[in-house]
Short mmCIF file of C-alpha atoms and ligand atoms in Angstrom, two decimals:
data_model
loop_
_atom_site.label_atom_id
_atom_site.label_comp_id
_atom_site.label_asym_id
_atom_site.label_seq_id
_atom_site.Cartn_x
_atom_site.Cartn_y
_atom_site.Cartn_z
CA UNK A 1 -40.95 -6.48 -10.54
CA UNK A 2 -39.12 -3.26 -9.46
CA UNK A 3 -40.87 0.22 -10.31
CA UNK A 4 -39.19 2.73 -12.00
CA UNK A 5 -38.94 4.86 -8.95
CA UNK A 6 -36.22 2.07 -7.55
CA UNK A 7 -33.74 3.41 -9.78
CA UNK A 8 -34.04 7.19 -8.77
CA UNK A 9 -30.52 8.34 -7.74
CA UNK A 10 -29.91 9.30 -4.43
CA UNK A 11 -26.58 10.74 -2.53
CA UNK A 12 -25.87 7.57 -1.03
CA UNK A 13 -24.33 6.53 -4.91
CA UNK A 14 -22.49 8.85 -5.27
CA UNK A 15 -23.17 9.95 -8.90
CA UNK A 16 -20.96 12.75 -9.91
CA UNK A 17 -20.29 14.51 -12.93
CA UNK A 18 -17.87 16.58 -14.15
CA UNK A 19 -18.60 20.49 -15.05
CA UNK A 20 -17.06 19.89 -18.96
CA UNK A 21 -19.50 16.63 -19.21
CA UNK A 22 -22.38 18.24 -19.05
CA UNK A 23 -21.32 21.29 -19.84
CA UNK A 24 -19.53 20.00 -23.20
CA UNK A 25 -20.89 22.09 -26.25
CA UNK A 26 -20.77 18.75 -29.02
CA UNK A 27 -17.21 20.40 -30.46
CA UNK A 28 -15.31 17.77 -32.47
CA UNK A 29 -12.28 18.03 -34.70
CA UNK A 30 -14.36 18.71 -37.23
CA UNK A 31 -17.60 20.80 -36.05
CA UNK A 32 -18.59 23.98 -34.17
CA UNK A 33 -20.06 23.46 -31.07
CA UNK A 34 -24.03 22.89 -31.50
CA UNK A 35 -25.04 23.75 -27.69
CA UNK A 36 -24.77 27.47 -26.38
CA UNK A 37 -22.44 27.93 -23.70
CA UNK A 38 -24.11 27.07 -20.20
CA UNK A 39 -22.32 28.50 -16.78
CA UNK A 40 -20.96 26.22 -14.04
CA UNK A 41 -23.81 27.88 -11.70
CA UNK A 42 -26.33 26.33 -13.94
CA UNK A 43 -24.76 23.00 -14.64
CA UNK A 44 -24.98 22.75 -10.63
CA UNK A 45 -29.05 23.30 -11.15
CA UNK A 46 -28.84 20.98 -13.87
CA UNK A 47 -27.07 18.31 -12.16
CA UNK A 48 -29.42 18.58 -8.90
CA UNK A 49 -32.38 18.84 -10.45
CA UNK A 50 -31.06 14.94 -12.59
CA UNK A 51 -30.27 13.60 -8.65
CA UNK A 52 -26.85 14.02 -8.77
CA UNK A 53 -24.70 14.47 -6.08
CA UNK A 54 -21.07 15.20 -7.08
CA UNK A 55 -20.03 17.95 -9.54
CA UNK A 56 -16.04 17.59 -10.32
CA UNK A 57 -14.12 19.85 -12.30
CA UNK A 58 -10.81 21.44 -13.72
CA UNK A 59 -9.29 24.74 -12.53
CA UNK A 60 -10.76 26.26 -16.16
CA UNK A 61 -13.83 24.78 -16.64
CA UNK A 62 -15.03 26.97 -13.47
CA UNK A 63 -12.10 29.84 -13.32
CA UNK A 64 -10.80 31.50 -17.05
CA UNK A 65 -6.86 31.02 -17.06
CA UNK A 66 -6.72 34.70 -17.54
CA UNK A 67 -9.00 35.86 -14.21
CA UNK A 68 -7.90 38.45 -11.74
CA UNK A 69 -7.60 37.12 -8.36
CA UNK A 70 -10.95 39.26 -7.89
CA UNK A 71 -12.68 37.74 -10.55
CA UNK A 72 -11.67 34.31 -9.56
CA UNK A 73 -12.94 34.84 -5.63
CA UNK A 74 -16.26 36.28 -7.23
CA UNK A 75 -16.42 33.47 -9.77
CA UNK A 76 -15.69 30.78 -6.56
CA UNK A 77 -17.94 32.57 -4.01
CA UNK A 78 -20.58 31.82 -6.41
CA UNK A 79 -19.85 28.82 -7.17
CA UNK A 80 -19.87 27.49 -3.56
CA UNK A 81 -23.09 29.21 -2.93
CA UNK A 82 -24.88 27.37 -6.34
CA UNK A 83 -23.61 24.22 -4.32
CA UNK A 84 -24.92 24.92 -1.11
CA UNK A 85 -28.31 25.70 -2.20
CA UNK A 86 -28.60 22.84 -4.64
CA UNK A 87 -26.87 20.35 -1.92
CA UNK A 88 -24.10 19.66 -4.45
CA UNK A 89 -20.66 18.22 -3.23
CA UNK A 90 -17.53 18.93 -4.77
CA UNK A 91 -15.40 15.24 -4.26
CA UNK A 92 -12.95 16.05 -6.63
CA UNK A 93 -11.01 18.36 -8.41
CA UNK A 94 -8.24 18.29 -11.40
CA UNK A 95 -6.39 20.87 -13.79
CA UNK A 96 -6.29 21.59 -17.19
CA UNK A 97 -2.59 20.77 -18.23
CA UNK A 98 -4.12 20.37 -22.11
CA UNK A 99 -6.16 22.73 -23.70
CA UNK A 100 -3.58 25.67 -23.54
CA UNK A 101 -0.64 25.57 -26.53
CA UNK A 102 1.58 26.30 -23.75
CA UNK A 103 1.43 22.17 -23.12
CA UNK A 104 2.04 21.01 -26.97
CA UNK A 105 4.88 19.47 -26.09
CA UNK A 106 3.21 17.95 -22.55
CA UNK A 107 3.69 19.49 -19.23
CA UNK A 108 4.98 17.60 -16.44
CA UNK A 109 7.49 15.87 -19.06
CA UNK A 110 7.54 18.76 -21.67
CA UNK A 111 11.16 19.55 -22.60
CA UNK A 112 11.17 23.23 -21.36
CA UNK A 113 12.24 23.48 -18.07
CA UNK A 114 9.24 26.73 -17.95
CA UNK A 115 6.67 24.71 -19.23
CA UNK A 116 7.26 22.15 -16.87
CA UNK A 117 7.58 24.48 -14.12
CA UNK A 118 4.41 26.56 -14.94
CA UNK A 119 2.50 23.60 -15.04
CA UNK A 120 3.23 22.85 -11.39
CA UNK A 121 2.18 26.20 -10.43
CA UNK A 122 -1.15 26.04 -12.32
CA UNK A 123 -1.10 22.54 -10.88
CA UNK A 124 -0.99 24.04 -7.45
CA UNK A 125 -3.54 26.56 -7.83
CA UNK A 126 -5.57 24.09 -9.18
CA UNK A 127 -5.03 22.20 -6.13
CA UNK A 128 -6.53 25.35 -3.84
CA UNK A 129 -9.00 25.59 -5.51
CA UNK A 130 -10.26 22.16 -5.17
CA UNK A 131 -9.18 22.43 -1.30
CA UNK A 132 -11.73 25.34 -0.87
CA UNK A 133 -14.57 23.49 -2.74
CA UNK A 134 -13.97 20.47 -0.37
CA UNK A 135 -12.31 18.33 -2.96
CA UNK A 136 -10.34 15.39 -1.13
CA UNK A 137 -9.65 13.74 -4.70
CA UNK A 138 -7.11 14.90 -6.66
CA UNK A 139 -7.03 13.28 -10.72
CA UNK A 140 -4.06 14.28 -12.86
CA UNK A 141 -4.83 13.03 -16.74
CA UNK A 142 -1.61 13.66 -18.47
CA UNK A 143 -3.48 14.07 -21.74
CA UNK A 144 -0.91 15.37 -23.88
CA UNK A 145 2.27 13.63 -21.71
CA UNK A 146 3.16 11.79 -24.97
CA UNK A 147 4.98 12.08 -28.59
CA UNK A 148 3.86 12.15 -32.15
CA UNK A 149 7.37 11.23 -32.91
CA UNK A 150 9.60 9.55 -29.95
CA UNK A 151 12.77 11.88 -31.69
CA UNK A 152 11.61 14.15 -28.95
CA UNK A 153 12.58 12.78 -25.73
CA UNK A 154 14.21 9.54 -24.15
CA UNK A 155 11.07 7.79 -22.62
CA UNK A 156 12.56 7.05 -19.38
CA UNK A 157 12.77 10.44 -19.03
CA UNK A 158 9.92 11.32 -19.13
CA UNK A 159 8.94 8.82 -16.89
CA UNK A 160 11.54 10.49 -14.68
CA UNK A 161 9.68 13.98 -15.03
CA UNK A 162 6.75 12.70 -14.21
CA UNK A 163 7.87 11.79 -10.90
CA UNK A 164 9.42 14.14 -9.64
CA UNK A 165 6.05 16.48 -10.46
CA UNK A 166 4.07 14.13 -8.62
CA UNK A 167 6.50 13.74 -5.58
CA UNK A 168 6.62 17.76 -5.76
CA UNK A 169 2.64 18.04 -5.82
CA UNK A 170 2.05 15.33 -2.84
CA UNK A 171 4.77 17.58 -0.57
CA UNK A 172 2.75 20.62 -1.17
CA UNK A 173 -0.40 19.36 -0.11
CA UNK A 174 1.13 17.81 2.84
CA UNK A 175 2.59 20.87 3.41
CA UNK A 176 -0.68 23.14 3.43
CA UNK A 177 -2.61 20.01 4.78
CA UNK A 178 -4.80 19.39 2.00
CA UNK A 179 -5.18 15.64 2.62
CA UNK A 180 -5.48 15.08 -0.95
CA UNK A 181 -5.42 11.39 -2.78
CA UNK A 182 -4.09 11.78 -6.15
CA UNK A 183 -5.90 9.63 -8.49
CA UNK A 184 -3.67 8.72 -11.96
CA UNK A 185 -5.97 8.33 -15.05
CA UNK A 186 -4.73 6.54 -17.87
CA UNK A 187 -4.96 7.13 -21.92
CA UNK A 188 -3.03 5.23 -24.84
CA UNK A 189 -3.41 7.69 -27.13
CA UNK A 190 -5.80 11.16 -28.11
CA UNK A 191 -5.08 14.06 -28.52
CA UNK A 192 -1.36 12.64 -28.68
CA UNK A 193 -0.25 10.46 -31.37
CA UNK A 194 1.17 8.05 -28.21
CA UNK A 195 0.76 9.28 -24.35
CA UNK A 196 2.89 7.77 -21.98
CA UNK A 197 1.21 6.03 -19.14
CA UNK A 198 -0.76 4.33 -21.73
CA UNK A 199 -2.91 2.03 -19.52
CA UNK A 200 -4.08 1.72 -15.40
CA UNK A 201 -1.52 -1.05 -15.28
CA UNK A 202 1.25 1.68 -16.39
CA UNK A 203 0.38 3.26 -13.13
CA UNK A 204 -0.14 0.63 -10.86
CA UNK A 205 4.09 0.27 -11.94
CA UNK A 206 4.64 3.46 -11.45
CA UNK A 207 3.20 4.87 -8.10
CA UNK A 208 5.36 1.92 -5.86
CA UNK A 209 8.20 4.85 -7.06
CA UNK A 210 6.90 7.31 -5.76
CA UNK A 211 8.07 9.11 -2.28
CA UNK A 212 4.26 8.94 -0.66
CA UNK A 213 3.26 6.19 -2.89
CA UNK A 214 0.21 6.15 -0.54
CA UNK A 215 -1.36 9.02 -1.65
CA UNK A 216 -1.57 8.17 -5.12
CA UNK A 217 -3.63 5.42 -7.03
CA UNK A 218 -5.45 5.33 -10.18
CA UNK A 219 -8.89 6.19 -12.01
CA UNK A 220 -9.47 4.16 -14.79
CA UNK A 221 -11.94 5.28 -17.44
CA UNK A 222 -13.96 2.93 -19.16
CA UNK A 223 -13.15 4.63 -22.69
CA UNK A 224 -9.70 4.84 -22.08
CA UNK A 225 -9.02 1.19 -21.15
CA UNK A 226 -11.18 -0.39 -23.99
CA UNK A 227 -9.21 2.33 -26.70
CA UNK A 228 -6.45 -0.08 -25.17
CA UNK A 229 -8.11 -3.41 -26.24
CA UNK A 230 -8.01 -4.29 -22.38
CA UNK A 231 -10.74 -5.54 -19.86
CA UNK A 232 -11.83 -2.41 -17.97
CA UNK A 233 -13.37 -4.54 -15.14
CA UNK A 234 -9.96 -6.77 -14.61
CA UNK A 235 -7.84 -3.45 -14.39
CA UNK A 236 -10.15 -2.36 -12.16
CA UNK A 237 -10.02 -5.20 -10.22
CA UNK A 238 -6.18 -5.13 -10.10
CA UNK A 239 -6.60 -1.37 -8.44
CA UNK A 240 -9.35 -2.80 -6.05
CA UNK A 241 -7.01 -5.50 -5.19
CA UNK A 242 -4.06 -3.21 -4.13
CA UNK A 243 -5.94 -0.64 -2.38
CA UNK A 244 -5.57 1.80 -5.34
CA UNK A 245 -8.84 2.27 -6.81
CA UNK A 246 -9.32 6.12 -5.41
CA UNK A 247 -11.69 6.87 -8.31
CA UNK A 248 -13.06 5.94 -11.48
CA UNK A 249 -14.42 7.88 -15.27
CA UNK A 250 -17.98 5.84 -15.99
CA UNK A 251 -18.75 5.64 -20.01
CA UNK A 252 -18.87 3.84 -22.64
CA UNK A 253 -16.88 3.11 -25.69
CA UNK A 254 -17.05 0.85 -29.42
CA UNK A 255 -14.01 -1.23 -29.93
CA UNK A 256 -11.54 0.53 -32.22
CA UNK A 257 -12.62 4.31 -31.96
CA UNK A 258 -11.34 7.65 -30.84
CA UNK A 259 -12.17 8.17 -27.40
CA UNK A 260 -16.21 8.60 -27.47
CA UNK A 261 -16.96 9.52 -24.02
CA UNK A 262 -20.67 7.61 -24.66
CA UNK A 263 -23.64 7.29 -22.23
CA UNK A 264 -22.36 4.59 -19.36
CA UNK A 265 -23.49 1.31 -20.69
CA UNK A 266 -24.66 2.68 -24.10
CA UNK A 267 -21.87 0.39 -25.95
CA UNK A 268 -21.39 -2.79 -23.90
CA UNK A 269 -24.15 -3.84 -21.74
CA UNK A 270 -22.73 -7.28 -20.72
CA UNK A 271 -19.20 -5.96 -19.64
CA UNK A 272 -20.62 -3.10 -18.01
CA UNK A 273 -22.74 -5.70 -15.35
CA UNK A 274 -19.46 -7.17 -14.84
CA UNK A 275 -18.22 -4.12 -13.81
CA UNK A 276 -21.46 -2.35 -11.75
CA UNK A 277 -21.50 -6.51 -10.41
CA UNK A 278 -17.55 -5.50 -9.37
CA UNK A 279 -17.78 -2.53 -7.62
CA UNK A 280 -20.93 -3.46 -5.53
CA UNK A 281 -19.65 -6.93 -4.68
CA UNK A 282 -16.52 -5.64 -3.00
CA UNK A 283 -17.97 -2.48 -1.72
CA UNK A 284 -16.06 0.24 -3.55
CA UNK A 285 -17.43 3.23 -1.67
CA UNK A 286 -15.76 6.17 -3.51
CA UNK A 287 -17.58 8.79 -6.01
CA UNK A 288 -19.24 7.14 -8.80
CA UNK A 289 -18.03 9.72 -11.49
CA UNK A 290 -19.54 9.76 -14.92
CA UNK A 291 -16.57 11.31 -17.31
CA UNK A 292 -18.96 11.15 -20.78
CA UNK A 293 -21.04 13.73 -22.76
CA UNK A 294 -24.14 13.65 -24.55
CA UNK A 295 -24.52 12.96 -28.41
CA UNK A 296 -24.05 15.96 -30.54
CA UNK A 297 -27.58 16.07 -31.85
CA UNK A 298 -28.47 16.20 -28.10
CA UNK A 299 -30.07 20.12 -26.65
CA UNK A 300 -29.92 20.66 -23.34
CA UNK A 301 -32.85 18.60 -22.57
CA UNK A 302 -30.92 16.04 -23.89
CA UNK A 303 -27.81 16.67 -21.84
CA UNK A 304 -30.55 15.66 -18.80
CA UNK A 305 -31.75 12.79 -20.56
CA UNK A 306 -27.90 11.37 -20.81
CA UNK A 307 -27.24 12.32 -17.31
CA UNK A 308 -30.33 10.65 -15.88
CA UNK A 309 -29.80 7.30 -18.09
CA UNK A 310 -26.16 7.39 -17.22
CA UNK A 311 -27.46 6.92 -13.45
CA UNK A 312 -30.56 5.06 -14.19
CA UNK A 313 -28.53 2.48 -16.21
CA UNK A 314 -25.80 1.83 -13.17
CA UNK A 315 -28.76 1.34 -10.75
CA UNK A 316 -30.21 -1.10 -13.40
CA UNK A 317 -27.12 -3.54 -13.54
CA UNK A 318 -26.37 -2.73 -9.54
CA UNK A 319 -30.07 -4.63 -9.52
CA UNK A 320 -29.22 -6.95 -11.71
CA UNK A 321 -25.93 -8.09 -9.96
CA UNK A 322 -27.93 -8.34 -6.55
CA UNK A 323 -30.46 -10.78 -8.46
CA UNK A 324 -27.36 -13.05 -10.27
CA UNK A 325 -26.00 -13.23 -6.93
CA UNK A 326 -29.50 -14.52 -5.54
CA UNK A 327 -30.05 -16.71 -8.44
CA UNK A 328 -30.20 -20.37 -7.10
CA UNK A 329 -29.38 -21.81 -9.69
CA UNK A 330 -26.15 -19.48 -10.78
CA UNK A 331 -25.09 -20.07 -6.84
CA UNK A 332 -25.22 -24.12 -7.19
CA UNK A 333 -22.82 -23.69 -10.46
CA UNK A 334 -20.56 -21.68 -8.61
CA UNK A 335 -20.47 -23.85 -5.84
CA UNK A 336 -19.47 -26.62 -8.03
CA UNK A 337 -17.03 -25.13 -10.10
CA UNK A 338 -14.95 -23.39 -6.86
CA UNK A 339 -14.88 -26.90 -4.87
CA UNK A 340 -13.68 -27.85 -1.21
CA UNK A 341 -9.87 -28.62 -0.82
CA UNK A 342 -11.15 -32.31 0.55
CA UNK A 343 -7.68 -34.29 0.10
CA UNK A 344 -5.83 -32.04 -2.28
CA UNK A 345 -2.70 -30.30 0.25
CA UNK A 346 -2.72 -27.29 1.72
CA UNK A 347 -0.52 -24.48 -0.66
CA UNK A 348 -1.16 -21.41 1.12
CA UNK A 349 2.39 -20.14 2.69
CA UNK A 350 5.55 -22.16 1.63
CA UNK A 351 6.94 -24.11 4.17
CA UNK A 352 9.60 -27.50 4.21
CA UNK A 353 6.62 -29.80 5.30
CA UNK A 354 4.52 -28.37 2.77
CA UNK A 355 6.31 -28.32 -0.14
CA UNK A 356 6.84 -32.19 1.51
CA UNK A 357 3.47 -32.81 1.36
CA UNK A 358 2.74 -31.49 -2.37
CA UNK A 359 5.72 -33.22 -3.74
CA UNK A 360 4.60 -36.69 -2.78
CA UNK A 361 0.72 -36.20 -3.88
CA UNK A 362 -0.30 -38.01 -6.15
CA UNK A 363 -3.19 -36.52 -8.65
CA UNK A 364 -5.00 -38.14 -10.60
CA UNK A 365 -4.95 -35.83 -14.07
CA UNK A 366 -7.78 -37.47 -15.44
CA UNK A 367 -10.44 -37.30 -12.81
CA UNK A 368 -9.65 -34.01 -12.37
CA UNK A 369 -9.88 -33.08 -16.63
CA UNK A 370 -13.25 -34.34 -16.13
CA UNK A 371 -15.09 -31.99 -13.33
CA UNK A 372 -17.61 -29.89 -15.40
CA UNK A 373 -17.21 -26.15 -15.75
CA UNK A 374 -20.80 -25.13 -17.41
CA UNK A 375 -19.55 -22.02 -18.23
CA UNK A 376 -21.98 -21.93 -21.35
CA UNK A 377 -24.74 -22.43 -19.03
CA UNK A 378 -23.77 -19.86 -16.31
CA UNK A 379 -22.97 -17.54 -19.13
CA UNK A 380 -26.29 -17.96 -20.74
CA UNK A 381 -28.36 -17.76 -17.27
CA UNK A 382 -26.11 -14.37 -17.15
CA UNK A 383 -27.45 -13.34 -20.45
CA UNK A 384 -31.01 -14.65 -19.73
CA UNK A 385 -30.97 -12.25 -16.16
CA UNK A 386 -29.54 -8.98 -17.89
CA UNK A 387 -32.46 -9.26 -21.02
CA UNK A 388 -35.12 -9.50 -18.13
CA UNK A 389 -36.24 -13.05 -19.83
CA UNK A 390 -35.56 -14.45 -16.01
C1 GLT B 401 -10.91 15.22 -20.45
C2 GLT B 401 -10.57 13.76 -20.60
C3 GLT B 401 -11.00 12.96 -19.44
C4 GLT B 401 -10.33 13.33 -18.16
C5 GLT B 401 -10.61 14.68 -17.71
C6 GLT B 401 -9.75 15.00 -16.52
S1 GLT B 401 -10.53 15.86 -18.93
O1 GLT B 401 -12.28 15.42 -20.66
O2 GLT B 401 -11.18 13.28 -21.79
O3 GLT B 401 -10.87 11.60 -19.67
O4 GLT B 401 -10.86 12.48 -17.18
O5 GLT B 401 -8.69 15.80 -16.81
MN1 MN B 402 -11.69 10.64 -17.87
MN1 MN B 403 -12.48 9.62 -22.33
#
């Protein structure tokens, strides 16, 4: 049996976090916050001293929107020093385009022409920033790109907005040679009534429109997806599958909630294996970002416990998966339920003599109705591996 000490984190995972996760003070619509305020400096001690290796954030959650340009150098200088020392890496950054009322009507697809234009700036800053941290990630969450009542706007058009902010933003970091990826991160809903771009499939549409639609792909948050009703892990998949997975938000989340931002793997065990079983199976290599807080009742001793089981519980599954995949007797089920091709024709690329071929074979429907798919069984052996019973 594997010691605990097999499931310390180490750099080669990956494991980020973002500066408001574990920085978040347990405000909610309708309480204070219950944790004093703690500096990005510290959060970097924090997260180093947990065996994390990535610390993320938003121009604001380091810089205040009102800083000089002397307070923000100081504030950055700082900042890059606390990572240095701590051995810290800064994969990615993002902006705030939410928490000021300047966005409550949305920013890239707000109505005002100002609003729309000042979020690009603060966009662009933003995007410095993250350039002199080493950020090489880019996430835009367009948390309040949406409607309470669709009266507002035509749709389209703010579909329209939206890309020509996101055309704008890849020239400019072409143009100062940033190298960013932009990753898209989807919501259906919170803190608008409805946001556009509801789900990761919303963007996968989208970004083939772009102008450099191959700097920009997706990160899918668990939370966000489920909210949806949807599969994270297929979504997921889908992004894999097309090359646009260029980062992902790690929680947890009940069915039919408000976004809860919980402790990866708190909520769903089972469908978070599927998806730890995903992303090690094909080799997804990017930042492995937890985007979640710690409960409210939580101190700051707390806020380490959730970041350490956040980790701990991804290197559990990741064990897990390499075990199902190593389990004999899973591997002879699903070597009988993906069979050889023995007789049946050959439908890879269409071709005259293929489509020949396929029209004149005859099946036999009923043989074929009869192969066993022990689903039950595999599912069960699943369930069996994750409890620890095998
Ligand atoms: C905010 C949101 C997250 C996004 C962050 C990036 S901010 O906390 O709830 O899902 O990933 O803007
Ligand atoms: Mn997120
Ligand atoms: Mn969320």
């Amino acid at each position: 049996m594997t010691s605990s000490g097999q499931y310390q984190p180490k750099p080669e995972h990956k494991f980020s976090f973002g500066l408001w996760t574990l920085g978040n003070r347990g405000r909610d619509p309708f309480g204070d916050a219950v944790r004093p305020p703690i500096s990005p400096v510290d959060i970097v001690s924090m997260l180093a001293e947990t065996g994390a290796w990535g610390v993320n954030l938003h121009d604001n959650d380091l810089v205040p929107i009102d800083a000089t340009y002397a307070e923000r150098d100081r504030i950055v200088c700082d900042f890059k020093k606390a990572c240095e020392t701590n051995g810290i890496t800064v994969p990615m950054a993002t902006v705030s385009l939410f928490f000021h009322p300047v966005f409550r009507d949305g920013a890239f697809t707000a109505n005002d022409p100002e609003v729309r234009a000042y979020a690009l700036q603060k966009t662009m800053r933003a995007m410095d920033l993250g350039a002199e941290l080493g950020a090489k990630i880019f996430v835009l969450w367009g948390g309040r790109e949406g409607v309470e009542t669709d009266a507002c706007r035509r749709a389209d058009e703010a579909v329209k907005r939206l890309r020509e902010a996101v055309n704008y933003l890849c020239e400019y970091s072409i143009d100062r040679g940033y190298g960013y990826k932009f990753a898209m991160e989807a919501k259906p809903n919170e803190p608008r009534a409805d946001i556009y771009m509801a789900t990761t499939g919303h963007y996968l549409g989208f970004i083939p429109t772009l102008e450099h639609p191959e700097m920009v792909g997706v990160n899918p948050e668990v939370a966000h997806e489920q909210m949806a009703g949807l599969n994270f892990m297929h979504g997921v998949a889908q992004a894999w599958e097309c090359g646009k997975l260029f980062h992902i938000d790690l929680n947890d989340q009940m069915p039919g909630r408000y976004d809860q931002d919980l402790r990866f793997g708190s909520a769903n065990v089972k469908s978070t294996f599927w998806l730890v079983k995903f992303l090690e199976d094909v080799g997804y290599n990017g930042p492995r970002h937890f985007d979640a807080h710690a409960y409210r009742t939580e101190d700051y001793d707390g806020v380490k416990d959730f970041a350490r089981g956040c980790m701990r519980t991804y290197l559990i599954l990741k064990e897990k998966a390499s075990q199902w995949n190593a389990d004999k007797e899973i591997q002879s089920i699903l070597n009988e339920i993906t069979p050889p091709r023995n007789g049946t024709p050959e439908v890879g690329h269409y071709s005259e003599q293929g489509s020949a071929a396929l029209l004149a074979h005859c099946f036999d429907k009923d043989a074929m109705a009869k192969k066993r798919l022990p689903y039950e069984r595999l599912d069960q052996l699943t369930i069996d591996l994750i409890t620890g019973t095998r």
